[in-house]
Coordinates of C-alpha atoms and ligand atoms in Angstrom, one line a residue:
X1 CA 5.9 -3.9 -93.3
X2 CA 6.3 -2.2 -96.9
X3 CA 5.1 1.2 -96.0
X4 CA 5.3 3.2 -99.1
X5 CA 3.7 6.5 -98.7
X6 CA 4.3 9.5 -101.0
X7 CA 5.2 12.4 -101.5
X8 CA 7.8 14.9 -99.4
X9 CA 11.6 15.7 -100.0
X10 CA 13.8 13.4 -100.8
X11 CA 16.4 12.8 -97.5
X12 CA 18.5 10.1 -99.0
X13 CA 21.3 9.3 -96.2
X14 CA 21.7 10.8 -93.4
X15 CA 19.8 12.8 -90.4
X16 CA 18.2 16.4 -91.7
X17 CA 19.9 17.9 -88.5
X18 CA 20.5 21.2 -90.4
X19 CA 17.3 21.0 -92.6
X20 CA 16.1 24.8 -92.4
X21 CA 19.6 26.5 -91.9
X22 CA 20.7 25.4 -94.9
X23 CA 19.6 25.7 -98.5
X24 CA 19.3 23.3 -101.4
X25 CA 21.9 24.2 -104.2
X26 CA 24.5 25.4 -101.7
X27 CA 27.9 25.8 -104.4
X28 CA 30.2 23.1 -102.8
X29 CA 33.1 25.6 -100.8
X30 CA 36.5 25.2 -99.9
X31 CA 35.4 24.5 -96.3
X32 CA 33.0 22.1 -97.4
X33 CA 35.4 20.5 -99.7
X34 CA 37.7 20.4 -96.7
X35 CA 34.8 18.9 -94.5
X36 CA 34.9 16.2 -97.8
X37 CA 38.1 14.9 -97.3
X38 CA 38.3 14.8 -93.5
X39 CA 35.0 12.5 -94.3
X40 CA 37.2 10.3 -97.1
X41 CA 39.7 10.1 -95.0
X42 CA 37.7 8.4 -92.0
X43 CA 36.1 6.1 -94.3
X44 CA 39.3 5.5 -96.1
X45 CA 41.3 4.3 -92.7
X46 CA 38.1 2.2 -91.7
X47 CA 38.6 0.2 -94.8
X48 CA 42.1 0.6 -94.9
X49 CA 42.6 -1.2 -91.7
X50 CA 39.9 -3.7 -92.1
X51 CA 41.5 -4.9 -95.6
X52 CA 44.6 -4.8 -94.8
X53 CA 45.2 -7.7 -92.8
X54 CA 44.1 -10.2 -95.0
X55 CA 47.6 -10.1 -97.0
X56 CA 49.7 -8.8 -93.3
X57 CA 49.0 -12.4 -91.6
X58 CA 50.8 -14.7 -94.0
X59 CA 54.2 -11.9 -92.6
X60 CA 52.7 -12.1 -89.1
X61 CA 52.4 -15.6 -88.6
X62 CA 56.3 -16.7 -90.0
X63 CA 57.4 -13.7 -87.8
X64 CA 55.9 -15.3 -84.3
X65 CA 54.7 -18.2 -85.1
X66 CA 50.7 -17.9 -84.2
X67 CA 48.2 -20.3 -83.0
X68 CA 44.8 -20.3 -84.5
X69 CA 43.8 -18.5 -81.4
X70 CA 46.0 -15.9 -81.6
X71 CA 45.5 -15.9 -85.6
X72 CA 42.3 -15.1 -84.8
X73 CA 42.7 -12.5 -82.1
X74 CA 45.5 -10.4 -84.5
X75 CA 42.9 -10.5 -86.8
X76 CA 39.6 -9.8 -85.1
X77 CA 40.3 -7.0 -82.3
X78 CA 40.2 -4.2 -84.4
X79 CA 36.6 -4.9 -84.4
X80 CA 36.2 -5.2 -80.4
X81 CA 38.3 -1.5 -80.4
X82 CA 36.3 -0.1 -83.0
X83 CA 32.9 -1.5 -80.6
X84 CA 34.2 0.4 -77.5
X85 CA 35.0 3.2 -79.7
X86 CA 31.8 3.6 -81.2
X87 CA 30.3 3.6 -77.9
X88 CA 32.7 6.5 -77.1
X89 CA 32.6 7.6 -80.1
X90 CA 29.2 9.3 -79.4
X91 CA 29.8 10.6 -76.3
X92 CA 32.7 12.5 -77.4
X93 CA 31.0 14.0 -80.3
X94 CA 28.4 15.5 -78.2
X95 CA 30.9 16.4 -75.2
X96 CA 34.0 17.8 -77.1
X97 CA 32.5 18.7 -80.2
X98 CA 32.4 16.6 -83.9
X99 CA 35.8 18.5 -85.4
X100 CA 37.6 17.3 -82.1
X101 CA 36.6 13.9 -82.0
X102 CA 37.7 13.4 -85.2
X103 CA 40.8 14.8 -84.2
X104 CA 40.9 12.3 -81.8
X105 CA 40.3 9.2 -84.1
X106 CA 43.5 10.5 -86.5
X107 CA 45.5 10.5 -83.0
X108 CA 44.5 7.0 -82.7
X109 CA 45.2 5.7 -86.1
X110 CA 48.3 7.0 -86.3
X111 CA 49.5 5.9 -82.4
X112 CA 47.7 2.3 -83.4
X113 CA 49.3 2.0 -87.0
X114 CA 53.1 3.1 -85.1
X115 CA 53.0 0.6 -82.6
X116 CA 52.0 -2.3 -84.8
X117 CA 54.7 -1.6 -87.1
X118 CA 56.9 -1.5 -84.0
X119 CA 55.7 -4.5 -82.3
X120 CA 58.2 -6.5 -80.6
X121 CA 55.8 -9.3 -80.2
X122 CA 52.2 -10.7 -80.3
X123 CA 50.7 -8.6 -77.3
X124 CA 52.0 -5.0 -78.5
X125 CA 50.6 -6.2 -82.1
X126 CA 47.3 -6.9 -80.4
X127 CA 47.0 -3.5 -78.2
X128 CA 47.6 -1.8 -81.5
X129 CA 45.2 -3.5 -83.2
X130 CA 42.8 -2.3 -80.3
X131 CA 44.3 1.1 -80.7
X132 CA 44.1 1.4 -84.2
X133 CA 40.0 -0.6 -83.6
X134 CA 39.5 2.7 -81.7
X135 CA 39.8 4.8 -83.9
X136 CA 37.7 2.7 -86.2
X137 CA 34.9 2.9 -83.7
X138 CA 35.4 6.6 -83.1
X139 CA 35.6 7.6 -86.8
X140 CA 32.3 5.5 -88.3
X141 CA 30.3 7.6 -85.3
X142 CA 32.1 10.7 -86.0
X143 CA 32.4 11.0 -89.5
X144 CA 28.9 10.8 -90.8
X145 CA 27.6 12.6 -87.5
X146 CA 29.9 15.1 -89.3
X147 CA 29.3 14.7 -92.8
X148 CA 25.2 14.9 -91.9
X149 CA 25.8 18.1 -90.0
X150 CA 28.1 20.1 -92.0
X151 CA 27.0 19.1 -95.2
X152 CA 23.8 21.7 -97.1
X153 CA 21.0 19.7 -97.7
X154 CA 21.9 19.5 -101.5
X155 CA 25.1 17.7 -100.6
X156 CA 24.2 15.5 -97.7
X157 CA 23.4 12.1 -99.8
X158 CA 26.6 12.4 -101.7
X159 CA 28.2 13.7 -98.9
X160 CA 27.4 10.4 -96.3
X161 CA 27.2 8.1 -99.5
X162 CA 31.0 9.2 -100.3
X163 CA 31.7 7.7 -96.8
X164 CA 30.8 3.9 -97.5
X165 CA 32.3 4.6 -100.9
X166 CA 35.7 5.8 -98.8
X167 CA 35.4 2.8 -96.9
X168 CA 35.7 0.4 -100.2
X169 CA 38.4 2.3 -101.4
X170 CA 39.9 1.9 -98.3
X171 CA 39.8 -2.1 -98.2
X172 CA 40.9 -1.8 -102.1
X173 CA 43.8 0.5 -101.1
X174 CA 44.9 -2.3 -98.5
X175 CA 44.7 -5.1 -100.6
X176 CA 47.3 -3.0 -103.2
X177 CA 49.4 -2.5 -100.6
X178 CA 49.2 -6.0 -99.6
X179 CA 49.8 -7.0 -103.2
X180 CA 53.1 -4.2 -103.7
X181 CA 54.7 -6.1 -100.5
X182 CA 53.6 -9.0 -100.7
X183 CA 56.8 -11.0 -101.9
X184 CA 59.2 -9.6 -99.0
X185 CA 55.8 -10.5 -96.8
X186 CA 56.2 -6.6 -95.1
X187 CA 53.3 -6.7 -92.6
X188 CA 54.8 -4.0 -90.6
X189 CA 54.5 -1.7 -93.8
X190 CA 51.6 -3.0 -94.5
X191 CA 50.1 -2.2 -91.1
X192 CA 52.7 0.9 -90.5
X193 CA 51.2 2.5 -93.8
X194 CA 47.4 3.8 -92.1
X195 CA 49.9 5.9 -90.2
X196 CA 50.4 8.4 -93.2
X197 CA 46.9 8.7 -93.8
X198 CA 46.2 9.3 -90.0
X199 CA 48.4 12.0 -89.9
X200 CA 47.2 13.5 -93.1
X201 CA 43.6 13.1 -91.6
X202 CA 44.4 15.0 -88.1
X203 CA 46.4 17.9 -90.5
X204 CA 42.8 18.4 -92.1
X205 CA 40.7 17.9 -89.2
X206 CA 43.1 20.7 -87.5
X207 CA 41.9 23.3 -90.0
X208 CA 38.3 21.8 -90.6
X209 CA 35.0 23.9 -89.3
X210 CA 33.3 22.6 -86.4
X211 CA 29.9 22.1 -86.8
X212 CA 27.8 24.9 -86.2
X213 CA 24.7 22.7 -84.8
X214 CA 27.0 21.7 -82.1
X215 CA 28.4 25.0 -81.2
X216 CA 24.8 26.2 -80.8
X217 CA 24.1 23.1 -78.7
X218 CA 26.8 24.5 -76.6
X219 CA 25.3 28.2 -76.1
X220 CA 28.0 29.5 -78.6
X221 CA 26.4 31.5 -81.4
X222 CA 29.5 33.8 -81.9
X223 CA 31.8 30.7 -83.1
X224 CA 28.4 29.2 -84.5
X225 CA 28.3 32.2 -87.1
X226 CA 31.8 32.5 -87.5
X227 CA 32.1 28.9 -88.8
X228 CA 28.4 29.2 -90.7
X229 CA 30.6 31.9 -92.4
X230 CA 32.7 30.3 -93.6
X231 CA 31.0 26.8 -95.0
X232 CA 28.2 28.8 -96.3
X233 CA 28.9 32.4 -97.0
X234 CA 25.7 33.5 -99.8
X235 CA 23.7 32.6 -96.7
X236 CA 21.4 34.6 -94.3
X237 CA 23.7 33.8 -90.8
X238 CA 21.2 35.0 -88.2
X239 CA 18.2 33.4 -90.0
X240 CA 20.2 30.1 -90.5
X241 CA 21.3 30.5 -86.7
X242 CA 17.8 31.0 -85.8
X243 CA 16.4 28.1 -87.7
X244 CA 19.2 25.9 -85.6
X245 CA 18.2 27.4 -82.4
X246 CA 14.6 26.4 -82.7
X247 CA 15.5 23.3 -84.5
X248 CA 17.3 22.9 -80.7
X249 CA 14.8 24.1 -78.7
X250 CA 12.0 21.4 -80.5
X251 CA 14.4 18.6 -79.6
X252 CA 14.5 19.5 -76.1
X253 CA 17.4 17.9 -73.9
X254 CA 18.8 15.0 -74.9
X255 CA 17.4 11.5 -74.0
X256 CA 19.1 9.5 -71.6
X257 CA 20.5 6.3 -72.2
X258 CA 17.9 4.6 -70.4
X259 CA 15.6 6.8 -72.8
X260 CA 16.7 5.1 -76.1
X261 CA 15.6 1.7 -74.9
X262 CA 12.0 2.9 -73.8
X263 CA 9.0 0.8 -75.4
X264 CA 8.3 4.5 -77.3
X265 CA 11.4 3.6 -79.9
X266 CA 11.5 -0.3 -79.9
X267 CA 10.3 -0.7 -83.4
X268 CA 13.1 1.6 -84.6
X269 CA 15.8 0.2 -82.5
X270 CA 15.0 -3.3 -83.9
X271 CA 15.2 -2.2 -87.5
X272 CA 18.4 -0.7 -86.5
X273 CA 19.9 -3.5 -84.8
X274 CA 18.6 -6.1 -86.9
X275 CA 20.1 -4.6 -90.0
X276 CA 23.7 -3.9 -87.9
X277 CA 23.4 -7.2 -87.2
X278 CA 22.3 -9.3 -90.4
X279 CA 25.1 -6.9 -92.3
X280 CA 27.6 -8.7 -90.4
X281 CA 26.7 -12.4 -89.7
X282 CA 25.8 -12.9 -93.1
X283 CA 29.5 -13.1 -93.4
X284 CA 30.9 -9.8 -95.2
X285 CA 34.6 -9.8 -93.0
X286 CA 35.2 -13.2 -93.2
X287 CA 35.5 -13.0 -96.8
X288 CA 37.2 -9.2 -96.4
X289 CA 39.5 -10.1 -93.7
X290 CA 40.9 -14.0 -94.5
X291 CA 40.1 -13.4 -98.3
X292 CA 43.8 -14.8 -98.5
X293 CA 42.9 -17.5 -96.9
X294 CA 40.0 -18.7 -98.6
X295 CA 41.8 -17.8 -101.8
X296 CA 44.7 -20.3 -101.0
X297 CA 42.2 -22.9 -99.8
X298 CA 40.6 -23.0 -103.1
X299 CA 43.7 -24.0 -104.8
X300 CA 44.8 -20.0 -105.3
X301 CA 48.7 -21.7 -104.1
X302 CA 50.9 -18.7 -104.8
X303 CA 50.9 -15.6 -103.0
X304 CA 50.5 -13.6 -106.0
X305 CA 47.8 -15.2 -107.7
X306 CA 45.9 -14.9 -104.1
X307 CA 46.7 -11.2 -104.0
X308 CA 45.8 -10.7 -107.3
X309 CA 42.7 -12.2 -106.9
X310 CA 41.8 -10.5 -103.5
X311 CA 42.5 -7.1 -104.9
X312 CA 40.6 -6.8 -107.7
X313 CA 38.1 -10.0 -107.4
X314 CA 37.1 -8.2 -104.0
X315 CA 38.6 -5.1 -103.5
X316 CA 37.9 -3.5 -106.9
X317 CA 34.4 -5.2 -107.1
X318 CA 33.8 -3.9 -104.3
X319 CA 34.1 -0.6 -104.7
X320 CA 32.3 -0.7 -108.2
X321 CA 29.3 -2.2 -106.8
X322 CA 29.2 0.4 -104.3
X323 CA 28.7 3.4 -107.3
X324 CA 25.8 1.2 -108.2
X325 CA 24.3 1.6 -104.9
X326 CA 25.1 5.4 -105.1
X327 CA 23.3 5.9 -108.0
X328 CA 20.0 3.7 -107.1
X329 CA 19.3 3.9 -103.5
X330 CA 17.2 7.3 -104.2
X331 CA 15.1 5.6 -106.9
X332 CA 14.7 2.5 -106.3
X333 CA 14.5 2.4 -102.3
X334 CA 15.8 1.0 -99.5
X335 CA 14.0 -2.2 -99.5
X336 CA 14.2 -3.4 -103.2
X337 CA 17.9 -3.2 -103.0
X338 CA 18.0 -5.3 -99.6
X339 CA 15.7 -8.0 -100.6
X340 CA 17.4 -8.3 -104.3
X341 CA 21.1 -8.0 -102.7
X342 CA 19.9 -10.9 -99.8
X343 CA 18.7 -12.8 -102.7
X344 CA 21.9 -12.5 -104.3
X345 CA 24.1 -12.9 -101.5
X346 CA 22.4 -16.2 -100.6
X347 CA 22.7 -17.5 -103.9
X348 CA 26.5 -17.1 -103.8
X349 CA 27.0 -18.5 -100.7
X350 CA 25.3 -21.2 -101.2
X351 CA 27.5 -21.5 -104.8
X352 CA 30.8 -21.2 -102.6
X353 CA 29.5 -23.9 -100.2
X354 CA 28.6 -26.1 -102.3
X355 CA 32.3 -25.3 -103.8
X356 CA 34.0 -26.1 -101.0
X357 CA 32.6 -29.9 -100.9
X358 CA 35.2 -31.0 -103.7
X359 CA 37.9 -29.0 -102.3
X360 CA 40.3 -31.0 -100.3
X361 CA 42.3 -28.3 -98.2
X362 CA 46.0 -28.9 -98.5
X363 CA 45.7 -31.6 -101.6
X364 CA 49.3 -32.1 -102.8
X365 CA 47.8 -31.0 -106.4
X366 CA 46.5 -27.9 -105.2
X367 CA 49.6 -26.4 -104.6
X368 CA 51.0 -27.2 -108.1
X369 CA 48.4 -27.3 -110.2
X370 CA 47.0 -23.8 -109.7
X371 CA 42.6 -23.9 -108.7
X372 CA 40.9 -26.4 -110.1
X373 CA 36.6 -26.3 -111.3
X374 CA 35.6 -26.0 -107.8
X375 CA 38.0 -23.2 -107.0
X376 CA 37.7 -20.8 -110.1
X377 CA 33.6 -21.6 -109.0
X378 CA 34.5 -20.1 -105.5
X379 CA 35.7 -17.3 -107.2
X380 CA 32.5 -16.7 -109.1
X381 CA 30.7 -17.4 -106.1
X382 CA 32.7 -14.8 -103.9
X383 CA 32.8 -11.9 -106.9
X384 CA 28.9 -12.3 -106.5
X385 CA 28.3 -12.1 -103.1
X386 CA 30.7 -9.0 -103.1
X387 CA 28.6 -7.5 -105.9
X388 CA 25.2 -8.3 -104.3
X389 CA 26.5 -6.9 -100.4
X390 CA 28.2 -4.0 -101.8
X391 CA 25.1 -2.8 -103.7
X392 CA 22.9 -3.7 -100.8
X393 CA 23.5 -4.4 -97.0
X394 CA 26.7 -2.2 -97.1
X395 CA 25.7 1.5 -97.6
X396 CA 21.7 0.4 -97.1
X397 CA 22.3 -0.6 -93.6
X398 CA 24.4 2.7 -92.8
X399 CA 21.9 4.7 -94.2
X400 CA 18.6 3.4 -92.7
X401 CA 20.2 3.2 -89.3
X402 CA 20.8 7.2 -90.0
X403 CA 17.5 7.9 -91.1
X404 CA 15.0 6.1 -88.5
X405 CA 15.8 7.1 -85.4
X406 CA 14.3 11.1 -84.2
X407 CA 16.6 13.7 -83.1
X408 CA 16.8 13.5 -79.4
X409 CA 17.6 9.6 -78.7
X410 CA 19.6 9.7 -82.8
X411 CA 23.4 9.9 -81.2
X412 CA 23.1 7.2 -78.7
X413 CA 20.7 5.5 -81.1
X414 CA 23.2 5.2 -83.6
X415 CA 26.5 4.5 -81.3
X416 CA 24.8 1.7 -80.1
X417 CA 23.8 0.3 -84.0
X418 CA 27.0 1.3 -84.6
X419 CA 28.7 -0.9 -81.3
X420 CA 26.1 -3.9 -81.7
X421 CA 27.4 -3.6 -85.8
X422 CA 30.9 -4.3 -84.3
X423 CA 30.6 -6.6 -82.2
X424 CA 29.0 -8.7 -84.9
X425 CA 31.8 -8.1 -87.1
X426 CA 33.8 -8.9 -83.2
X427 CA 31.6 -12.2 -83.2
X428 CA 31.8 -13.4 -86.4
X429 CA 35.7 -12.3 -87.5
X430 CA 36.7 -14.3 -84.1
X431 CA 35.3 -17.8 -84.6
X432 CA 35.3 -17.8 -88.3
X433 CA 38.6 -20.1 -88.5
X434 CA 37.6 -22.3 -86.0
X435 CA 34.5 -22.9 -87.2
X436 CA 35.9 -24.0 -90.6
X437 CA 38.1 -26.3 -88.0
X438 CA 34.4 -27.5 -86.3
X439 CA 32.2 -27.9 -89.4
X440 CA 34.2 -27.1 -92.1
X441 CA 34.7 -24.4 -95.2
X442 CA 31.2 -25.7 -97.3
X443 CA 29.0 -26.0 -93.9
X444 CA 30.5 -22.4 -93.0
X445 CA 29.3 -20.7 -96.2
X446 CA 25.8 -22.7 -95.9
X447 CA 25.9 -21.3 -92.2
X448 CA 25.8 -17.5 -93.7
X449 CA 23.9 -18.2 -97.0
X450 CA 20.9 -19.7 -94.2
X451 CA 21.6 -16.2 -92.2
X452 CA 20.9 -14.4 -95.7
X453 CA 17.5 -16.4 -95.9
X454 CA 17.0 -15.5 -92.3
X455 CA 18.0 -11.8 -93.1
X456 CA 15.5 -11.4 -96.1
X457 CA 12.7 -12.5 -94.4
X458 CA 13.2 -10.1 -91.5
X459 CA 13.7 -7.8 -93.6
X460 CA 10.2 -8.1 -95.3
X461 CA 8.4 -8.3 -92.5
X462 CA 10.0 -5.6 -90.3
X463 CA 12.1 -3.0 -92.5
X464 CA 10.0 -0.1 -93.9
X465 CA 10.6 1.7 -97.0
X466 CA 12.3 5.3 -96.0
X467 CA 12.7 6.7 -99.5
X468 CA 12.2 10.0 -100.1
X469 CA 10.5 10.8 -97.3
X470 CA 11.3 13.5 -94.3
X471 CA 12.0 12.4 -91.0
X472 CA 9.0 13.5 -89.4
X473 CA 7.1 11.3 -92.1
X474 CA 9.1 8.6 -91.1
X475 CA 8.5 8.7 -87.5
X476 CA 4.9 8.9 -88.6
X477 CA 5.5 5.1 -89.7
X478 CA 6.8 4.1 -86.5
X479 CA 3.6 5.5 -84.9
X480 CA 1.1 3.6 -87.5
X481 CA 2.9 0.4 -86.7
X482 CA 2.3 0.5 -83.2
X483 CA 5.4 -0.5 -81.0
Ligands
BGC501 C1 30.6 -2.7 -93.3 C2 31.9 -3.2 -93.0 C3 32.5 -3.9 -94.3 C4 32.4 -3.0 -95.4 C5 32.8 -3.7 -96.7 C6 30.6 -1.8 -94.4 O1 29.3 -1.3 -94.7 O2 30.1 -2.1 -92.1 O3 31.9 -4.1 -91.9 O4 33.8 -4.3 -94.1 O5 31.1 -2.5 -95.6 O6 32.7 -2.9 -97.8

C-alpha cells in the first residue's frame, strides 16, 4: 500500500543504529574517510568479481574446453559462495565484531582471486570461484552493517549510497580489465587482478576503527570511547556512549532466528524478500555476467567490438545511472523510482526480445558483416534496461531492505534478504544459458520483461513509501497494515 505520511527526519539508506550518539554535520575525519574506503573497496570487489567474468570465459573455455554445464557453473558459483557467506556474514559481524569480518572478506578475496589465477584445472577454478563468492557474501553484509554504524548521521546516505555506487564501478572496472586483455584472452589476470584490491582492502581494514555500537554490545566501553575518539573527536564521548548504551538496552537481546520469521514481522520480511528477489529474476546478471555473450549473439563478432560495447554500453551506463539514483532517491522516494524503473525495464526487455526473433545465432553473415538492425536494437534495448535497473531496483532494493526491518531481528533480517538475494542471482545466473538452449534468446528476455510486470505490480500493492521517515515511523506502517 502507498503509505505516505509526513513529516520526521529524513533517514535515506541505511539503519539509524547510532541515531543519538551521533550529530548531524559531523566534519568528515581521517577515520571516517578511512571507514570510506574500506566501504569502496567492499563494493568495488563485489562488482569487480561479478563483472569480470563476462570477458574471462571466452580465455576459460579455449583453456579446458567447458561444457555448457560447467560454462555455467564457472560462471554462477560466485553467487552460491556469496549466499553462504551472507548467511555467515551476519553471524560473524555480531560474533567477532564488523572491522574483523571485513578483515575476513579481504582474506577471502585475495585467497579466492590466487587460486583461480593458479588453477590447474576446472575444479580448483570452481573452489575459487566459491572462495572468492564468500567473500562476496561476507562483504555485502559487512560493509553496509559497517558503513550504517560508523557513519554520523549526516554521512550515512552518502556513506551506504557510495557502496552500490562502488559496486558499479566495480563491474565497470572488470569489464576494462577485460577489454586491456582481451586480445591475449588473460583470464587468469583477469581473475588474478581482485587479488590487489583484496590485499589493499585487508591493509585498510587492519588500521580501520571498529564500531563503537558493537564494542558496547560487547560490555566494552573503554575501547568503545577510545575508537568514538577517534571517528568523532568535537563530540561529548560519555553522553554519546550513553545514548548507545540505552539505545542497547531498548533493543533488548537479540532475536533468535526462529524470532525473525514470527507472524509479528511477516509484512516486512515479504517486502524484503520480494524486492531481493524481483531485483534478481528480472534478469540484471544475466545481462552483467554473459554480456559477452549476448553481445556476440547479436552479431557483435569480434572480441573488441563486444568488449567495447560491454564496457561502456553497460558498465559505464551503469555506473552513471547509479548517480541518478543518488541524487533522487531522497526526493522522489522509494516507490516512484521502482514503479518508473520496472516500467522501464519491462519495456526494454521486451525491445531486446522482440530483437532476438530476427537474429539467427551463428548466421555465417553475422560474423562478417558486423550487427545488423536487430542487433544495434539489442543494444538500445540493453543500454535501457541498464539505465532503468541502475536508477531503480539496484540501490532501491539495498536500501529498503536496510530500512524496514527494527533493530533486534535487523542483522539476521538482512543476511537472510541478503542470502535469498543470492541465491536468486545463484538461480537465475545458473540456468540462464540453458534456457536460451530450451526456449531460446527472444522467449528468455520476454521471460524477465513478464517478471518486470509481475515485479511492478507487487510492488504497488505491497511496498510502502519509506522516505524520509524514522524508523520508528516506519515500523508504525507495519503495525497499520496489520500482518
Ligand atoms: C545487485 C547485483 C548487481 C548490481 C549491478 C546490485 O544492486 O545486487 O546483483 O550485479 O546491482 O549493478
Amino acid at each position: 500500500m502507498s503509505a505516505q505520511p509526513s513529516g520526521g527526519p529524513d533517514r535515506k539508506f541505511a539503519p539509524p543504529v547510532l541515531d543519538s550518539a551521533v550529530a548531524a554535520g559531523s566534519p568528515l575525519t581521517l577515520w571516517l574517510a578511512v571507514v570510506l574506503v574500506v566501504v569502496l573497496f567492499s563494493g568495488g570487489l563485489f562488482g569487480y568479481d561479478q563483472g569480470v567474468i563476462s570477458g574471462a570465459l571466452t580465455g576459460i573455455k579455449s583453456t579446458f574446453a567447458l561444457s555448457p554445464l560447467i560454462v555455467e557453473v564457472v560462471t554462477s558459483w560466485v553467487t552460491l559462495g556469496a549466499l553462504l557467506g551472507a548467511l555467515a556474514g551476519g553471524e560473524l559481524a555480531d560474533g567477532i565484531g564488523r572491522k574483523r569480518t571485513v578483515l575476513i572478506a579481504g582474506a577471502l578475496f585475495t585467497l579466492g582471486a590466487a587460486v583461480q589465477a593458479f588453477a590447474p584445472d576446472t575444479a580448483v577454478l570452481v573452489t575459487g570461484r566459491l572462495v572468492i563468492g564468500a567473500g562476496v557474501g561476507v562483504a555485502a553484509v559487512a560493509a553496509p552493517l559497517y558503513a550504517a554504524e560508523l557513519a554520523p548521521a549526516s554521512w550515512r546516505g552518502r556513506f551506504v549510497s557510495a557502496y552500490q555506487l562502488a559496486i558499479t564501478i566495480g563491474i565497470f572496472l572488470a569489464y576494462l580489465v577485460d577489454g586491456w586483455l582481451s586480445s591475449s584472452a588473460d583470464w587468469r589476470s583477469m581473475l588474478g587482478a581482485a587479488a590487489i584490491p583484496g590485499v589493499l582492502l585487508f591493509a585498510v581494514a587492519l588500521v580501520a576503527p571498529e564500531s563503537p555500537r558493537w564494542l558496547m554490545k560487547m560490555k566494552r566501553r573503554d575501547q568503545a570511547a577510545a575508537q568514538l575518539r577517534k571517528i568523532a573527536p568535537a563530540h561529548d564521548i560519555d553522553v554519546e556512549l550513553d545514548s548507545i548504551a540505552a539505545a542497547l538496552s531498548v533493543e533488548s537481546r537479540r532475536a533468535s532466528w526462529g524470532e525473525v520469521f514470527h507472524a509479528e514481522w511477516r509484512r516486512p520480511l515479504m517486502v524484503g524478500l520480494g524486492l531481493a528477489i524481483f531485483q534478481q529474476i528480472t534478469g540484471i546478471n544475466a545481462i552483467i555476467y554473459y554480456a559477452d555473450q549476448i553481445f556476440g549473439a547479436a552479431g557483435f563478432a569480434t572480441e573488441a567490438s563486444r568488449t567495447t560495447v560491454t564496457t561502456w554500453a553497460i558498465g559505464g551506463v551503469n555506473v552513471l545511472a547509479t548517480l541518478i539514483a543518488i541524487a533522487f532517491i531522497d526526493r522522489l522516494g522509494r516507490r516512484k523510482l521502482l514503479l518508473a524503473g520496472l516500467i522501464g525495464m519491462a519495456a526494454s526487455l521486451i525491445v531486446v526480445g522482440g530483437a532476438f526473433q530476427f537474429i539467427k545465432v551463428g548466421a555465417p553473415s553475422a560474423a562478417s558483416a558486423g550487427p545488423s538492425v536487430a542487433g544495434v536494437v539489442t543494444l538500445f534495448g540493453l543500454v535501457a534496461f541498464i539505465i532503468s535497473f541502475a536508477f531503480s531496483l539496484g540501490p532501491v532494493v539495498w536500501t529498503v531492505i536496510n530500512e524496514i526491518f527494527p533493530g533486534r531481528i535487523r542483522g539476521r533480517a538482512v543476511a537472510i534478504c541478503t542470502a535469498v538475494n543470492w541465491g536468486s542471482a545463484f538461480l537465475v545466473s545458473q540456468f540462464f544459458l540453458s534456457l536460451v538452449n530450451a526456449i531460446g534468446s527472444s522467449a528468455t528476455f520476454l521471460l524477465f520483461a513478464a517478471f518486470s510486470v509481475v515485479g511492478w505490480v507487487w510492488v504497488y500493492v505491497y511496498v510502502p513509501e519509506t522516505k524520509g521517515q524514522s524508523l520508528e515511523q516506519i515500523q508504525g506502517i507495519w503495525k497499520g497494515l496489520g500482518k
